[in-house]
Amino acid sequence: MPSPVGNRPLILRYALLAIGWLSVVLGVIGIFIPVLPTTPFLLLAAACFARSSPRFYQWLVEHPRLGPWISDYLSGNGIPLKGKVYAIGLMWASILLSCYLVPLPWARGFMLTSAVLVTVYILRQKTLRKP
């Protein structure tokens, strides 16, 4: 039985790899710059790698510095409070700026609805409490 990764079109695999690596870079930058969220970018990278490259996925989740950010979420331990705050805050800032710049009411409605749903999803996730 072929792996699900092998069934994906090559252009899709390359796109997922590019998004995954961009997310890793942004996540690493987020470790040092407080306004950039680390956890959501690393989770996005893990999702992209899981669908495009088992080798890179394994590397990321087993990485000594980056892996714990992902494994806590994947094992059900939750998302750090700082990650939740940054993810929700930056998402709403970008959505509100987009709503200001985009004059189409249907687009604004779509963006605001998406932001509300993602906010609810993030808030419903368990909050990781580090000892």
Coordinates of C-alpha atoms in Angstrom, one line a residue:
M1 CA 0.0 0.0 0.0
P2 CA 1.6 3.4 -1.0
S3 CA 2.0 6.0 1.6
P4 CA -0.4 9.0 1.6
V5 CA 2.6 11.3 1.0
G6 CA 3.5 9.5 -2.2
N7 CA 0.0 10.0 -3.6
R8 CA 0.1 13.7 -3.4
P9 CA 1.0 15.7 -6.6
L10 CA 4.6 16.8 -6.6
I11 CA 3.7 20.5 -6.8
L12 CA 1.5 20.2 -3.7
R13 CA 4.3 18.4 -1.8
Y14 CA 6.7 21.2 -2.7
A15 CA 4.2 23.8 -1.7
L16 CA 3.7 22.1 1.7
L17 CA 7.5 21.8 2.2
A18 CA 7.9 25.5 1.4
I19 CA 5.2 26.5 3.8
G20 CA 6.5 24.1 6.4
W21 CA 10.1 25.5 6.2
L22 CA 8.8 29.1 6.2
S23 CA 6.8 28.2 9.4
V24 CA 9.8 26.7 11.0
V25 CA 11.8 29.9 10.3
L26 CA 9.0 32.1 11.7
G27 CA 8.6 29.9 14.7
V28 CA 12.3 30.0 15.5
I29 CA 12.3 33.8 15.1
G30 CA 9.2 33.9 17.4
I31 CA 11.4 32.3 20.2
F32 CA 13.4 35.5 20.3
I33 CA 10.9 38.1 19.2
P34 CA 8.0 38.3 21.6
V35 CA 5.4 39.6 19.1
L36 CA 5.8 36.5 16.8
P37 CA 4.0 33.3 18.1
T38 CA 6.2 30.2 18.1
T39 CA 3.7 27.4 18.8
P40 CA 1.2 28.1 16.0
F41 CA 4.0 28.3 13.4
L42 CA 5.7 25.1 14.6
L43 CA 2.3 23.3 14.6
L44 CA 1.7 24.5 11.0
A45 CA 5.1 23.3 10.0
A46 CA 4.5 19.9 11.6
A47 CA 1.1 19.6 9.7
C48 CA 2.8 20.5 6.4
F49 CA 5.7 18.1 6.9
A50 CA 3.3 15.3 8.0
R51 CA 1.6 15.7 4.6
S52 CA 4.8 16.2 2.5
S53 CA 7.9 14.6 4.1
P54 CA 7.9 12.0 6.9
R55 CA 11.7 12.6 7.3
F56 CA 11.2 16.4 8.0
Y57 CA 8.2 15.7 10.3
Q58 CA 10.3 13.2 12.3
W59 CA 13.2 15.7 12.5
L60 CA 10.9 18.5 13.7
V61 CA 9.0 16.5 16.4
E62 CA 12.3 15.0 17.7
H63 CA 14.3 18.2 17.6
P64 CA 15.7 18.9 21.1
R65 CA 14.6 22.6 21.1
L66 CA 11.6 22.7 18.8
G67 CA 10.1 19.3 19.4
P68 CA 8.7 20.0 22.9
W69 CA 6.6 22.9 21.5
I70 CA 4.9 20.4 19.2
S71 CA 4.9 17.3 21.3
D72 CA 3.1 19.0 24.2
Y73 CA 0.2 19.8 21.9
L74 CA 0.2 16.5 20.0
S75 CA 0.3 14.5 23.3
G76 CA -2.7 16.4 24.6
N77 CA -0.9 18.4 27.2
G78 CA -2.1 21.7 25.6
I79 CA -0.8 25.0 24.3
P80 CA 1.2 27.3 26.5
L81 CA -0.8 30.4 27.6
K82 CA 1.8 32.6 26.0
G83 CA 1.2 30.8 22.7
K84 CA -2.6 31.2 23.0
V85 CA -2.3 34.9 23.8
Y86 CA 0.0 35.6 20.9
A87 CA -1.9 33.5 18.4
I88 CA -5.2 35.1 19.2
G89 CA -3.8 38.6 19.6
L90 CA -1.9 38.6 16.3
M91 CA -4.7 36.9 14.4
W92 CA -7.2 39.6 15.6
A93 CA -4.8 42.4 14.8
S94 CA -4.3 41.1 11.3
I95 CA -8.0 40.4 10.7
L96 CA -9.0 43.9 11.9
L97 CA -6.4 45.5 9.7
S98 CA -7.7 43.4 6.8
C99 CA -11.3 44.4 7.5
Y100 CA -10.2 48.0 7.5
L101 CA -8.4 47.6 4.1
V102 CA -11.0 45.4 2.4
P103 CA -14.2 47.3 1.6
L104 CA -16.3 44.2 0.6
P105 CA -18.9 43.4 3.3
W106 CA -19.0 39.6 2.4
A107 CA -15.2 39.4 2.8
R108 CA -15.2 41.2 6.1
G109 CA -17.9 38.8 7.3
F110 CA -15.9 35.8 6.2
M111 CA -12.7 37.1 7.9
L112 CA -14.6 37.9 11.1
T113 CA -16.4 34.6 11.2
S114 CA -13.1 32.7 10.6
A115 CA -11.4 34.7 13.4
V116 CA -14.2 33.9 15.8
L117 CA -14.1 30.2 15.0
V118 CA -10.3 30.0 15.3
T119 CA -10.4 31.9 18.6
V120 CA -13.0 29.5 20.0
Y121 CA -10.9 26.5 18.8
I122 CA -7.7 27.9 20.5
L123 CA -9.5 28.8 23.7
R124 CA -11.0 25.3 23.9
Q125 CA -7.6 23.7 23.8
K126 CA -6.1 22.7 27.1
T127 CA -3.6 25.3 28.5
L128 CA -0.2 23.8 29.2
R129 CA 1.0 24.6 32.7
K130 CA 4.8 24.3 33.0
P131 CA 6.0 23.5 36.6

